mmCIF file of C-alpha atoms in Angstrom:
data_model
loop_
_atom_site.group_PDB
_atom_site.id
_atom_site.type_symbol
_atom_site.label_atom_id
_atom_site.label_comp_id
_atom_site.label_asym_id
_atom_site.label_seq_id
_atom_site.Cartn_x
_atom_site.Cartn_y
_atom_site.Cartn_z
ATOM 1 C CA UNK A 235 101.175 84.239 148.664
ATOM 2 C CA UNK A 236 99.998 85.127 145.148
ATOM 3 C CA UNK A 237 97.115 87.274 143.997
ATOM 4 C CA UNK A 238 93.804 85.681 144.543
ATOM 5 C CA UNK A 239 92.772 85.609 140.859
ATOM 6 C CA UNK A 240 96.000 83.150 139.979
ATOM 7 C CA UNK A 241 95.483 80.624 142.695
ATOM 8 C CA UNK A 242 92.597 79.373 140.445
ATOM 9 C CA UNK A 243 93.963 76.579 137.811
ATOM 10 C CA UNK A 244 92.501 78.410 135.203
ATOM 11 C CA UNK A 245 96.088 80.376 134.724
ATOM 12 C CA UNK A 246 98.493 77.429 133.208
ATOM 13 C CA UNK A 247 101.573 77.873 135.655
ATOM 14 C CA UNK A 248 105.174 78.032 133.338
ATOM 15 C CA UNK A 249 107.895 77.739 135.857
ATOM 16 C CA UNK A 250 111.072 79.981 134.120
ATOM 17 C CA UNK A 251 114.859 80.744 135.223
ATOM 18 C CA UNK A 252 115.241 84.051 135.531
ATOM 19 C CA UNK A 253 118.689 86.159 136.526
ATOM 20 C CA UNK A 254 120.189 84.815 139.323
ATOM 21 C CA UNK A 255 119.414 81.284 138.791
ATOM 22 C CA UNK A 256 116.266 81.879 140.435
ATOM 23 C CA UNK A 257 113.232 80.014 139.061
ATOM 24 C CA UNK A 258 109.379 81.708 139.366
ATOM 25 C CA UNK A 259 106.667 80.807 138.283
ATOM 26 C CA UNK A 260 104.900 82.513 135.496
ATOM 27 C CA UNK A 261 101.043 82.619 134.948
ATOM 28 C CA UNK A 262 99.190 82.739 131.624
ATOM 29 C CA UNK A 263 96.085 81.926 130.131
ATOM 30 C CA UNK A 264 95.417 78.762 128.731
ATOM 31 C CA UNK A 265 94.199 77.635 125.583
ATOM 32 C CA UNK A 266 90.988 77.658 124.454
ATOM 33 C CA UNK A 267 89.601 74.598 122.801
ATOM 34 C CA UNK A 268 88.665 73.996 119.055
ATOM 35 C CA UNK A 269 85.950 76.201 117.802
ATOM 36 C CA UNK A 270 83.196 73.265 116.041
ATOM 37 C CA UNK A 271 80.244 73.128 114.268
ATOM 38 C CA UNK A 272 76.989 73.130 115.983
ATOM 39 C CA UNK A 273 75.346 70.769 113.306
ATOM 40 C CA UNK A 274 77.343 68.625 112.932
ATOM 41 C CA UNK A 275 80.350 68.713 116.009
ATOM 42 C CA UNK A 276 83.202 68.037 114.411
ATOM 43 C CA UNK A 277 86.726 70.439 114.412
ATOM 44 C CA UNK A 278 86.610 74.189 112.555
ATOM 45 C CA UNK A 279 89.466 74.277 110.108
ATOM 46 C CA UNK A 280 91.196 77.867 109.239
ATOM 47 C CA UNK A 281 90.021 79.419 112.831
ATOM 48 C CA UNK A 282 92.630 79.844 115.559
ATOM 49 C CA UNK A 283 92.837 78.714 119.016
ATOM 50 C CA UNK A 284 93.066 82.440 120.465
ATOM 51 C CA UNK A 285 92.046 84.041 123.383
ATOM 52 C CA UNK A 286 89.049 86.832 122.374
ATOM 53 C CA UNK A 287 91.903 89.779 122.943
ATOM 54 C CA UNK A 288 94.753 88.370 120.311
ATOM 55 C CA UNK A 289 91.893 86.914 117.941
ATOM 56 C CA UNK A 290 91.297 90.587 117.732
ATOM 57 C CA UNK A 291 94.599 91.676 116.422
ATOM 58 C CA UNK A 292 94.757 89.502 113.550
ATOM 59 C CA UNK A 293 93.166 90.461 110.051
ATOM 60 C CA UNK A 294 89.877 89.778 108.976
ATOM 61 C CA UNK A 295 91.342 86.940 106.632
ATOM 62 C CA UNK A 296 93.503 85.267 109.116
ATOM 63 C CA UNK A 297 90.552 84.546 111.962
ATOM 64 C CA UNK A 298 87.881 82.996 109.662
ATOM 65 C CA UNK A 299 87.648 81.291 106.531
ATOM 66 C CA UNK A 300 86.459 83.416 103.493
ATOM 67 C CA UNK A 301 83.314 81.495 102.360
ATOM 68 C CA UNK A 302 79.732 81.846 103.307
ATOM 69 C CA UNK A 303 79.513 80.613 107.473
ATOM 70 C CA UNK A 304 83.349 80.480 107.610
ATOM 71 C CA UNK A 305 83.985 79.881 110.920
ATOM 72 C CA UNK A 306 80.681 79.167 112.275
ATOM 73 C CA UNK A 307 79.489 76.030 110.845
ATOM 74 C CA UNK A 308 81.522 73.344 109.222
ATOM 75 C CA UNK A 309 82.126 72.779 105.330
ATOM 76 C CA UNK A 310 80.154 69.476 105.138
ATOM 77 C CA UNK A 311 76.658 71.510 106.990
ATOM 78 C CA UNK A 312 77.444 73.650 104.534
ATOM 79 C CA UNK A 313 76.831 71.526 102.001
ATOM 80 C CA UNK A 314 74.283 69.500 102.817
ATOM 81 C CA UNK A 315 71.787 72.818 103.601
ATOM 82 C CA UNK A 316 72.434 73.828 100.146
ATOM 83 C CA UNK A 317 71.620 70.982 98.333
ATOM 84 C CA UNK A 318 68.653 70.707 100.922
ATOM 85 C CA UNK A 319 67.524 73.861 100.048
ATOM 86 C CA UNK A 320 67.812 73.032 96.023
ATOM 87 C CA UNK A 321 65.757 69.996 96.606
ATOM 88 C CA UNK A 322 62.815 71.962 98.362
ATOM 89 C CA UNK A 323 63.309 74.560 95.221
ATOM 90 C CA UNK A 324 62.917 72.031 92.722
ATOM 91 C CA UNK A 325 60.137 69.661 94.600
ATOM 92 C CA UNK A 326 57.410 72.252 94.748
ATOM 93 C CA UNK A 327 57.999 73.033 91.051
#
């Protein structure tokens, strides 16, 4: 019987052949879903699908795009927000 924490299907099971021609099951954490924009609900490009511990090991430039709100909202949502802000400022004048 395996450990109780490994009985959950949140762990992915991989059958591995080990020396001596035996089959064993290795348990690994599943990959998370793609990051998505909360406004437009589209997949964020440039954000890797990694668990938080693996994400911390990456460089800052590999974790997210290098633009304002990169990795938080999509490019389309950001451009729409900027255009709305500019139109609001010009309409006040």
